[in-house]
Amino acid sequence: MTASANPLDATILKIEAARAALGYVEDGMRLGIGSGSTAEELVKLLAERVAGGLKITGVPTSERTAALCQKLGVPLSSLDETPELDLTIDGADEIDHDLALIKGGGGALLREKIVAAASARMLVIADRSKLVETLGRFPLPIEVNRFGLESTRLAIGRAASALGLSGALTLRTRDAVPFVTDGGHFIVDASFGRIPDPRALSGALHAIPGVVEHGLFLGMASAAILAGPDGIEKLARAT
């Protein structure tokens, strides 16, 4: 497989990562189905397998994923109906060599984290450009309550400053109005740059009442499939 930096080749890499992930899906699985462009390629391939007789119960991490699954005939359940899952397959905006992630570029980070936490395993699929030495190149999405937005944003800035981090805290918008998540919240995108201690930042953000959740997924992914110009690379978390 060869690829260059153009949208077509990026799509090919996403498809290859999704295809490799299907090898982890077994008949009868309770499967968390992620959100984002790579996860959408997974849904398309999964639908073909379902049409061929594969039996799975899918739990989607976003309304968009749910709509695509319904359109393509992938059987779905809710997390209330199926509260324990065998495997979640999802994408990532960044991943480091320890399988720590930044997620939430698509705005579904809260549901993605809830579904991943309900799963025995989490498999990440992405193109290799998402692999980084240190998290933070991609702005960190922070889902916040609408009430007290400015107070919460100030508190985020103070918490970051205490950890030696700084950068713009930008309210995400779409079509010139604030972006609203499936849970009815806003997202602040924090351009901290390099995050040397993700766990400390995670704890500091969780201590802020207005923060609903953040896009640092730490200790959740058990394996990753990365597709690059030279083929598929698999990473596994040390046990």
Coordinates of N, CA and C in Angstrom, one line a residue:
M1 N 0.8 -1.2 0.0 CA 0.0 0.0 0.0 C 0.9 1.2 0.0
T2 N 0.6 2.1 -0.9 CA 1.3 3.4 -0.9 C 0.4 4.5 -0.7
A3 N 0.9 5.6 -0.2 CA 0.0 6.7 0.1 C 0.8 8.0 0.1
S4 N 0.1 9.1 -0.3 CA 0.7 10.4 -0.2 C -0.3 11.3 0.6
A5 N 0.1 12.5 0.9 CA -0.7 13.3 1.7 C -1.9 14.0 0.9
N6 N -2.8 13.2 0.5 CA -4.0 13.8 -0.1 C -5.3 13.1 0.4
P7 N -6.5 13.7 0.3 CA -7.6 13.1 1.0 C -8.0 11.7 0.6
L8 N -7.8 11.4 -0.7 CA -8.1 10.0 -1.2 C -7.2 9.0 -0.4
D9 N -5.9 9.3 -0.4 CA -5.0 8.4 0.3 C -5.3 8.3 1.8
A10 N -5.7 9.4 2.4 CA -6.1 9.3 3.8 C -7.3 8.4 4.0
T11 N -8.3 8.5 3.1 CA -9.4 7.6 3.2 C -9.0 6.2 3.1
I12 N -8.1 5.9 2.2 CA -7.6 4.5 2.0 C -7.0 4.0 3.3
L13 N -6.2 4.8 3.9 CA -5.6 4.4 5.2 C -6.7 4.1 6.2
K14 N -7.7 4.9 6.3 CA -8.8 4.7 7.3 C -9.5 3.3 7.0
I15 N -9.7 3.1 5.7 CA -10.4 1.8 5.3 C -9.5 0.6 5.7
E16 N -8.2 0.7 5.5 CA -7.3 -0.4 5.8 C -7.3 -0.6 7.3
A17 N -7.3 0.4 8.1 CA -7.3 0.2 9.5 C -8.6 -0.4 10.0
A18 N -9.7 0.1 9.4 CA -11.0 -0.5 9.8 C -11.1 -2.0 9.3
R19 N -10.5 -2.3 8.2 CA -10.6 -3.7 7.7 C -9.8 -4.6 8.6
A20 N -8.6 -4.1 9.1 CA -7.8 -4.9 10.0 C -8.6 -5.1 11.3
A21 N -9.3 -4.1 11.8 CA -10.0 -4.2 13.0 C -11.1 -5.3 13.0
L22 N -11.7 -5.6 11.8 CA -12.7 -6.6 11.7 C -12.2 -7.9 12.2
G23 N -10.9 -8.2 12.1 CA -10.4 -9.4 12.6 C -10.6 -9.7 14.1
Y24 N -10.9 -8.6 14.8 CA -11.1 -8.7 16.2 C -12.6 -8.9 16.6
V25 N -13.4 -8.8 15.6 CA -14.9 -8.9 15.8 C -15.3 -10.4 15.7
E26 N -16.0 -10.9 16.7 CA -16.4 -12.3 16.7 C -17.9 -12.4 16.7
D27 N -18.4 -13.5 16.2 CA -19.9 -13.7 16.2 C -20.4 -13.7 17.6
G28 N -21.5 -13.0 17.7 CA -22.2 -12.9 19.0 C -21.7 -11.7 19.9
M29 N -20.7 -11.0 19.4 CA -20.1 -9.9 20.3 C -21.1 -8.8 20.6
R30 N -20.9 -8.2 21.8 CA -21.5 -6.9 22.1 C -20.5 -5.9 21.8
L31 N -20.7 -5.1 20.8 CA -19.7 -4.2 20.2 C -20.0 -2.7 20.4
G32 N -19.1 -2.0 21.0 CA -19.2 -0.6 21.0 C -18.7 0.0 19.7
I33 N -19.4 0.8 19.1 CA -19.1 1.3 17.7 C -18.8 2.8 17.8
G34 N -17.6 3.2 17.5 CA -17.1 4.5 17.7 C -17.6 5.6 16.7
S35 N -17.1 6.8 16.9 CA -17.6 7.9 16.0 C -16.4 8.4 15.3
G36 N -16.7 9.2 14.2 CA -15.6 9.8 13.4 C -15.4 9.1 12.1
S37 N -14.6 9.7 11.3 CA -14.4 9.3 9.9 C -13.9 7.8 9.8
T38 N -12.9 7.5 10.6 CA -12.4 6.1 10.6 C -13.4 5.1 11.0
A39 N -14.1 5.4 12.1 CA -15.2 4.6 12.6 C -16.3 4.4 11.6
E40 N -16.6 5.4 10.8 CA -17.6 5.3 9.8 C -17.2 4.3 8.7
E41 N -15.9 4.2 8.4 CA -15.4 3.2 7.5 C -15.6 1.8 8.1
L42 N -15.4 1.7 9.4 CA -15.6 0.4 10.1 C -17.1 0.0 9.9
V43 N -18.0 0.9 10.1 CA -19.5 0.6 10.1 C -19.8 0.1 8.7
K44 N -19.3 0.7 7.6 CA -19.5 0.2 6.3 C -19.1 -1.2 6.1
L45 N -17.9 -1.5 6.5 CA -17.4 -2.9 6.4 C -18.1 -3.8 7.3
L46 N -18.5 -3.4 8.5 CA -19.2 -4.2 9.4 C -20.6 -4.6 8.8
A47 N -21.2 -3.6 8.2 CA -22.5 -3.9 7.6 C -22.4 -5.0 6.5
E48 N -21.3 -5.0 5.8 CA -21.2 -6.1 4.8 C -21.1 -7.4 5.5
R49 N -20.4 -7.5 6.6 CA -20.2 -8.7 7.3 C -21.6 -9.2 7.9
V50 N -22.3 -8.2 8.4 CA -23.6 -8.5 9.0 C -24.6 -9.0 7.9
A51 N -24.5 -8.4 6.7 CA -25.3 -8.9 5.6 C -24.9 -10.3 5.2
G52 N -23.7 -10.7 5.5 CA -23.2 -12.1 5.2 C -23.4 -13.1 6.3
G53 N -24.1 -12.6 7.4 CA -24.4 -13.6 8.5 C -23.8 -13.3 9.8
L54 N -22.9 -12.4 9.9 CA -22.3 -12.1 11.2 C -23.4 -11.5 12.2
K55 N -23.4 -12.1 13.4 CA -24.3 -11.6 14.4 C -23.6 -10.8 15.5
I56 N -23.9 -9.6 15.6 CA -23.4 -8.7 16.7 C -24.5 -7.8 17.2
T57 N -24.2 -7.3 18.4 CA -25.1 -6.3 18.9 C -24.3 -5.0 19.1
G58 N -24.6 -4.0 18.4 CA -23.8 -2.8 18.4 C -24.4 -1.7 19.3
V59 N -23.5 -1.0 20.0 CA -23.9 0.1 20.8 C -23.1 1.3 20.3
P60 N -23.8 2.3 19.7 CA -23.2 3.4 19.1 C -22.7 4.5 20.1
T61 N -21.7 5.2 19.8 CA -21.2 6.3 20.6 C -21.7 7.7 20.3
S62 N -22.5 7.8 19.2 CA -23.0 9.1 18.9 C -24.3 8.9 18.0
E63 N -25.1 10.0 17.9 CA -26.3 9.9 17.1 C -25.9 9.7 15.7
R64 N -24.8 10.3 15.2 CA -24.4 10.1 13.8 C -24.0 8.7 13.5
T65 N -23.3 8.1 14.4 CA -23.0 6.6 14.2 C -24.2 5.8 14.2
A66 N -25.2 6.1 15.1 CA -26.4 5.3 15.2 C -27.2 5.4 13.9
A67 N -27.2 6.7 13.3 CA -28.0 6.9 12.1 C -27.3 6.1 10.9
L68 N -26.0 6.0 10.9 CA -25.3 5.3 9.8 C -25.5 3.8 10.0
C69 N -25.5 3.3 11.2 CA -25.7 1.9 11.5 C -27.1 1.5 11.0
Q70 N -28.1 2.3 11.4 CA -29.5 2.0 11.0 C -29.7 2.0 9.5
K71 N -29.0 3.0 8.9 CA -29.1 3.1 7.4 C -28.6 1.8 6.7
L72 N -27.5 1.3 7.3 CA -26.8 0.2 6.6 C -27.1 -1.2 7.2
G73 N -28.0 -1.2 8.2 CA -28.5 -2.5 8.7 C -27.7 -3.2 9.8
V74 N -26.9 -2.4 10.5 CA -26.1 -2.9 11.6 C -27.0 -2.9 12.9
P75 N -27.3 -4.1 13.5 CA -28.2 -4.1 14.6 C -27.7 -3.4 15.8
L76 N -28.6 -2.6 16.5 CA -28.2 -1.7 17.6 C -28.9 -2.0 18.8
S77 N -28.3 -1.7 19.9 CA -28.9 -1.7 21.2 C -28.5 -0.4 21.9
S78 N -29.0 -0.1 23.1 CA -28.6 1.0 23.9 C -27.7 0.5 25.0
L79 N -26.9 1.4 25.6 CA -26.0 1.0 26.7 C -26.8 0.6 27.9
D80 N -28.0 1.1 28.1 CA -28.9 0.7 29.2 C -29.4 -0.7 28.9
E81 N -29.7 -1.1 27.7 CA -30.1 -2.4 27.4 C -29.0 -3.4 27.4
T82 N -27.8 -3.0 27.0 CA -26.6 -3.8 26.9 C -25.5 -3.1 27.7
P83 N -25.5 -3.2 29.0 CA -24.6 -2.3 29.8 C -23.1 -2.8 29.9
E84 N -22.9 -4.0 29.4 CA -21.5 -4.5 29.4 C -21.2 -5.0 28.0
L85 N -20.0 -4.5 27.5 CA -19.6 -4.8 26.2 C -18.3 -5.6 26.1
D86 N -18.2 -6.4 25.0 CA -17.0 -7.2 24.9 C -15.8 -6.4 24.3
L87 N -16.2 -5.5 23.4 CA -15.1 -4.7 22.7 C -15.7 -3.4 22.2
T88 N -14.9 -2.3 22.3 CA -15.3 -1.1 21.6 C -14.2 -0.8 20.5
I89 N -14.6 -0.5 19.3 CA -13.6 -0.1 18.3 C -13.9 1.4 18.0
D90 N -12.9 2.2 18.1 CA -13.1 3.7 17.9 C -11.8 4.3 17.4
G91 N -11.9 5.5 16.8 CA -10.8 6.2 16.3 C -10.2 7.1 17.4
A92 N -9.2 7.9 17.0 CA -8.5 8.8 17.9 C -8.0 10.0 17.1
D93 N -7.9 11.1 17.8 CA -7.3 12.3 17.2 C -5.8 12.3 17.4
E94 N -5.3 11.7 18.5 CA -3.9 11.5 18.8 C -3.8 10.2 19.6
I95 N -2.6 9.5 19.4 CA -2.3 8.4 20.2 C -0.8 8.3 20.4
D96 N -0.4 8.0 21.7 CA 1.0 7.9 21.9 C 1.4 6.4 22.0
H97 N 2.7 6.2 22.3 CA 3.2 4.8 22.2 C 2.7 4.0 23.5
D98 N 2.2 4.7 24.5 CA 1.6 4.0 25.6 C 0.1 3.8 25.5
L99 N -0.4 4.1 24.3 CA -1.9 4.0 24.0 C -2.7 5.0 24.8
A100 N -2.1 6.1 25.2 CA -2.9 7.2 25.7 C -3.4 8.0 24.5
L101 N -4.7 8.5 24.6 CA -5.3 9.1 23.5 C -5.8 10.5 23.8
I102 N -6.0 11.3 22.7 CA -6.8 12.5 22.7 C -7.9 12.2 21.7
K103 N -9.2 12.3 22.2 CA -10.4 12.1 21.4 C -11.3 13.3 21.6
G104 N -12.3 13.4 20.7 CA -13.3 14.4 20.8 C -13.3 15.4 19.7
G105 N -12.5 15.2 18.7 CA -12.5 16.2 17.6 C -13.9 16.2 16.9
G106 N -14.6 15.1 16.9 CA -15.9 15.1 16.4 C -17.0 15.5 17.3
G107 N -16.7 15.7 18.6 CA -17.6 16.2 19.5 C -18.4 15.1 20.3
A108 N -18.0 13.8 20.2 CA -18.7 12.7 20.9 C -17.9 12.2 22.1
L109 N -17.0 12.9 22.6 CA -16.1 12.3 23.6 C -16.8 11.8 24.8
L110 N -17.8 12.4 25.3 CA -18.5 11.9 26.6 C -19.0 10.5 26.3
R111 N -19.8 10.4 25.3 CA -20.4 9.0 25.0 C -19.4 8.0 24.7
E112 N -18.3 8.5 23.9 CA -17.2 7.6 23.6 C -16.6 7.0 24.8
K113 N -16.4 7.9 25.8 CA -15.7 7.5 27.0 C -16.5 6.5 27.9
I114 N -17.8 6.8 27.9 CA -18.8 6.0 28.7 C -18.8 4.6 28.1
V115 N -18.9 4.5 26.7 CA -19.0 3.2 26.1 C -17.7 2.5 26.2
A116 N -16.5 3.2 26.1 CA -15.3 2.5 26.2 C -15.1 2.0 27.7
A117 N -15.6 2.7 28.6 CA -15.4 2.3 30.0 C -16.3 1.1 30.3
A118 N -17.4 0.9 29.6 CA -18.3 -0.3 29.7 C -17.8 -1.5 29.0
S119 N -16.6 -1.4 28.3 CA -16.1 -2.5 27.5 C -15.0 -3.2 28.1
A120 N -14.9 -4.5 27.9 CA -13.8 -5.3 28.4 C -12.5 -4.9 27.7
R121 N -12.6 -4.5 26.4 CA -11.4 -4.0 25.7 C -11.8 -2.9 24.8
M122 N -10.8 -2.0 24.5 CA -10.9 -1.0 23.5 C -9.8 -1.0 22.5
L123 N -10.2 -1.1 21.2 CA -9.3 -1.2 20.1 C -9.4 0.2 19.4
V124 N -8.3 0.8 19.2 CA -8.2 2.1 18.4 C -7.8 1.8 17.0
I125 N -8.5 2.5 16.1 CA -8.1 2.4 14.7 C -7.9 3.8 14.1
A126 N -6.7 4.0 13.4 CA -6.4 5.3 13.0 C -5.3 5.2 11.9
D127 N -5.1 6.3 11.1 CA -3.9 6.3 10.3 C -2.7 6.7 11.1
R128 N -1.6 6.3 10.6 CA -0.3 6.4 11.4 C 0.0 7.9 11.7
S129 N -0.5 8.8 11.0 CA -0.2 10.2 11.3 C -0.7 10.7 12.6
K130 N -1.6 9.9 13.2 CA -2.1 10.2 14.6 C -1.2 9.8 15.7
L131 N -0.1 9.1 15.4 CA 0.8 8.6 16.4 C 1.8 9.7 16.7
V132 N 1.9 10.1 18.0 CA 2.8 11.1 18.5 C 3.6 10.6 19.7
E133 N 4.7 11.3 19.9 CA 5.6 11.0 21.0 C 5.0 11.5 22.3
T134 N 4.4 12.7 22.3 CA 3.8 13.3 23.4 C 2.4 13.9 23.0
L135 N 1.4 13.6 23.8 CA 0.1 14.2 23.4 C 0.1 15.7 23.5
G136 N -0.8 16.3 22.7 CA -1.0 17.8 22.8 C -0.9 18.5 21.5
R137 N -0.4 17.9 20.4 CA -0.4 18.6 19.1 C -1.8 19.0 18.7
F138 N -2.7 18.0 18.9 CA -4.1 18.3 18.6 C -4.8 19.0 19.8
P139 N -5.5 20.0 19.6 CA -6.2 20.7 20.8 C -7.1 19.7 21.6
L140 N -7.0 19.9 22.9 CA -7.7 18.9 23.8 C -9.2 19.4 23.9
P141 N -10.1 18.6 23.5 CA -11.5 18.9 23.6 C -11.9 18.7 25.1
I142 N -12.6 19.7 25.6 CA -13.1 19.6 27.0 C -14.6 19.9 26.9
E143 N -15.5 19.0 27.3 CA -16.9 19.1 27.3 C -17.3 19.8 28.6
V144 N -18.1 20.9 28.4 CA -18.4 21.7 29.6 C -19.9 22.0 29.6
N145 N -20.4 22.2 30.8 CA -21.8 22.6 31.0 C -22.0 24.0 30.5
R146 N -23.2 24.2 29.9 CA -23.5 25.6 29.3 C -23.5 26.6 30.4
F147 N -24.1 26.2 31.6 CA -24.2 27.2 32.7 C -22.8 27.5 33.2
G148 N -22.6 28.8 33.4 CA -21.3 29.3 33.9 C -20.1 29.0 33.0
L149 N -20.3 29.1 31.7 CA -19.3 28.8 30.7 C -18.0 29.6 31.0
E150 N -18.1 30.9 31.1 CA -16.9 31.7 31.3 C -16.2 31.4 32.6
S151 N -17.0 31.2 33.7 CA -16.3 30.8 34.9 C -15.6 29.5 34.8
T152 N -16.2 28.5 34.1 CA -15.5 27.3 33.8 C -14.3 27.5 33.0
R153 N -14.3 28.3 32.0 CA -13.2 28.5 31.1 C -12.0 29.1 31.9
L154 N -12.3 30.1 32.8 CA -11.3 30.7 33.7 C -10.7 29.6 34.6
A155 N -11.5 28.7 35.1 CA -11.0 27.7 36.0 C -10.1 26.7 35.2
I156 N -10.5 26.4 34.0 CA -9.6 25.6 33.2 C -8.2 26.2 32.9
G157 N -8.3 27.5 32.6 CA -7.0 28.2 32.4 C -6.1 28.2 33.7
R158 N -6.8 28.4 34.9 CA -6.0 28.4 36.1 C -5.4 27.0 36.4
A159 N -6.2 26.0 36.1 CA -5.7 24.6 36.4 C -4.6 24.3 35.4
A160 N -4.7 24.7 34.2 CA -3.6 24.5 33.2 C -2.3 25.3 33.6
S161 N -2.5 26.5 34.0 CA -1.4 27.3 34.4 C -0.6 26.7 35.6
A162 N -1.3 26.1 36.5 CA -0.7 25.5 37.7 C 0.2 24.3 37.2
L163 N -0.1 23.7 36.1 CA 0.7 22.6 35.5 C 1.7 23.1 34.5
G164 N 1.9 24.4 34.3 CA 2.8 24.9 33.4 C 2.3 24.9 31.9
L165 N 1.0 24.8 31.8 CA 0.4 24.8 30.4 C -0.3 26.1 30.1
S166 N -0.3 26.5 28.9 CA -1.0 27.7 28.5 C -1.4 27.5 27.0
G167 N -2.3 28.4 26.6 CA -2.8 28.3 25.2 C -4.2 28.8 25.1
A168 N -4.7 29.0 23.9 CA -6.1 29.5 23.7 C -7.1 28.4 24.1
L169 N -8.1 28.9 24.8 CA -9.3 28.1 25.2 C -10.5 28.5 24.4
T170 N -10.7 27.8 23.3 CA -11.6 28.3 22.2 C -13.0 27.6 22.3
L171 N -14.0 28.3 22.4 CA -15.4 27.7 22.4 C -15.6 27.2 21.0
R172 N -15.9 25.9 20.8 CA -16.1 25.3 19.5 C -17.5 25.9 18.9
T173 N -17.4 26.3 17.7 CA -18.6 26.7 17.0 C -18.8 25.9 15.7
R174 N -20.0 26.0 15.2 CA -20.4 25.4 13.9 C -21.4 26.4 13.3
D175 N -21.1 26.8 12.1 CA -22.0 27.8 11.4 C -22.2 29.0 12.3
A176 N -21.1 29.5 12.9 CA -21.1 30.7 13.7 C -21.9 30.7 15.0
V177 N -22.4 29.5 15.4 CA -23.1 29.4 16.7 C -22.3 28.2 17.5
P178 N -22.5 28.3 18.8 CA -21.8 27.2 19.6 C -22.2 25.8 19.2
F179 N -21.2 25.0 19.1 CA -21.4 23.5 18.8 C -22.0 22.9 20.1
V180 N -23.1 22.1 19.9 CA -23.7 21.4 21.0 C -23.6 19.9 20.8
T181 N -23.1 19.3 21.9 CA -22.8 17.8 21.8 C -24.2 17.1 21.9
D182 N -24.1 15.8 21.7 CA -25.3 14.9 21.8 C -25.9 15.0 23.2
G183 N -25.0 15.3 24.2 CA -25.5 15.4 25.6 C -26.0 16.8 25.9
G184 N -26.0 17.7 25.0 CA -26.5 19.1 25.2 C -25.5 20.0 25.8
H185 N -24.2 19.7 25.7 CA -23.1 20.6 26.3 C -22.3 21.3 25.2
F186 N -21.5 22.2 25.7 CA -20.5 22.9 24.8 C -19.2 22.2 24.9
I187 N -18.3 22.6 23.9 CA -16.9 22.1 24.0 C -16.0 23.2 23.9
V188 N -15.0 23.2 24.8 CA -13.9 24.2 24.7 C -12.7 23.4 24.2
D189 N -12.1 23.9 23.2 CA -10.9 23.3 22.6 C -9.6 24.0 23.2
A190 N -8.8 23.2 23.9 CA -7.7 23.8 24.6 C -6.4 23.5 23.8
S191 N -5.8 24.6 23.3 CA -4.6 24.5 22.6 C -3.3 24.6 23.5
F192 N -3.1 23.5 24.3 CA -2.0 23.6 25.3 C -0.7 23.3 24.6
G193 N -0.7 22.6 23.5 CA 0.6 22.1 23.0 C 1.0 20.9 23.7
R194 N 2.3 20.6 23.9 CA 2.8 19.4 24.5 C 2.2 19.3 25.9
I195 N 1.7 18.1 26.3 CA 1.1 17.8 27.6 C 2.0 16.8 28.2
P196 N 3.0 17.2 29.1 CA 4.0 16.2 29.6 C 3.4 15.3 30.7
D197 N 2.3 15.7 31.4 CA 1.7 14.9 32.4 C 0.2 14.8 32.2
P198 N -0.3 14.0 31.3 CA -1.7 13.9 31.0 C -2.5 13.5 32.2
R199 N -2.0 12.6 33.1 CA -2.8 12.2 34.3 C -3.0 13.4 35.2
A200 N -2.0 14.2 35.4 CA -2.2 15.4 36.3 C -3.2 16.3 35.7
L201 N -3.2 16.5 34.4 CA -4.1 17.4 33.8 C -5.5 16.8 33.9
S202 N -5.6 15.5 33.7 CA -6.9 14.9 33.8 C -7.6 15.1 35.1
G203 N -6.8 14.9 36.2 CA -7.3 15.1 37.5 C -7.7 16.5 37.8
A204 N -6.9 17.4 37.3 CA -7.2 18.9 37.5 C -8.5 19.3 36.8
L205 N -8.7 18.8 35.6 CA -9.9 19.1 34.9 C -11.1 18.5 35.5
H206 N -11.0 17.2 36.0 CA -12.1 16.6 36.6 C -12.5 17.3 37.9
A207 N -11.6 18.0 38.5 CA -11.9 18.7 39.8 C -12.7 20.0 39.6
I208 N -12.9 20.4 38.3 CA -13.7 21.6 38.0 C -15.1 21.3 37.8
P209 N -16.0 21.8 38.6 CA -17.4 21.4 38.6 C -18.1 21.6 37.2
G210 N -17.7 22.6 36.4 CA -18.3 22.8 35.1 C -17.8 22.0 34.0
V211 N -16.8 21.2 34.3 CA -16.2 20.3 33.3 C -17.0 19.0 33.4
V212 N -17.7 18.6 32.3 CA -18.4 17.4 32.2 C -17.5 16.2 32.0
E213 N -16.6 16.4 31.0 CA -15.6 15.3 30.7 C -14.5 16.0 29.8
H214 N -13.4 15.3 29.6 CA -12.4 15.8 28.7 C -11.9 14.7 27.8
G215 N -11.2 15.0 26.8 CA -10.8 14.1 25.7 C -9.5 13.3 25.9
L216 N -9.0 13.3 27.2 CA -7.8 12.5 27.5 C -8.4 11.1 27.9
F217 N -8.1 10.1 27.0 CA -8.4 8.7 27.3 C -7.2 8.0 27.8
L218 N -7.1 7.8 29.1 CA -5.8 7.2 29.7 C -6.1 5.9 30.3
G219 N -5.3 4.9 29.9 CA -5.4 3.5 30.4 C -6.7 2.8 29.9
M220 N -7.3 3.3 28.8 CA -8.5 2.7 28.3 C -8.3 1.8 27.1
A221 N -7.4 2.2 26.2 CA -7.2 1.4 25.0 C -6.2 0.2 25.3
S222 N -6.6 -0.9 24.8 CA -5.7 -2.1 25.1 C -4.9 -2.4 23.8
A223 N -5.3 -1.9 22.7 CA -4.5 -2.2 21.4 C -4.9 -1.1 20.4
A224 N -4.1 -0.9 19.4 CA -4.3 0.0 18.3 C -3.9 -0.6 17.0
I225 N -4.6 -0.2 16.0 CA -4.2 -0.6 14.6 C -4.0 0.7 13.9
L226 N -2.8 0.9 13.4 CA -2.4 2.1 12.7 C -2.1 1.8 11.2
A227 N -2.7 2.4 10.3 CA -2.4 2.2 8.9 C -1.6 3.3 8.3
G228 N -0.5 2.9 7.7 CA 0.4 3.9 7.1 C 0.8 3.5 5.7
P229 N 1.6 4.3 5.0 CA 2.1 3.9 3.7 C 2.8 2.6 3.5
D230 N 3.4 2.1 4.6 CA 4.1 0.9 4.6 C 3.3 -0.3 5.1
G231 N 2.0 -0.1 5.4 CA 1.2 -1.2 5.8 C 0.6 -0.9 7.2
I232 N 0.2 -2.0 7.9 CA -0.5 -2.0 9.1 C 0.5 -2.2 10.3
E233 N 0.4 -1.3 11.3 CA 1.2 -1.4 12.5 C 0.2 -1.7 13.7
K234 N 0.6 -2.6 14.5 CA -0.3 -2.9 15.7 C 0.5 -2.6 17.0
L235 N -0.2 -1.9 17.8 CA 0.4 -1.6 19.1 C -0.5 -2.2 20.2
A236 N 0.2 -2.7 21.3 CA -0.6 -3.3 22.4 C 0.0 -2.7 23.7
R237 N -1.0 -2.5 24.6 CA -0.5 -2.0 25.9 C 0.2 -3.0 26.7
A238 N 1.3 -2.6 27.3 CA 2.0 -3.5 28.2 C 1.2 -3.9 29.4
T239 N 1.3 -5.2 29.8 CA 0.5 -5.7 30.9 C 1.4 -6.1 32.0

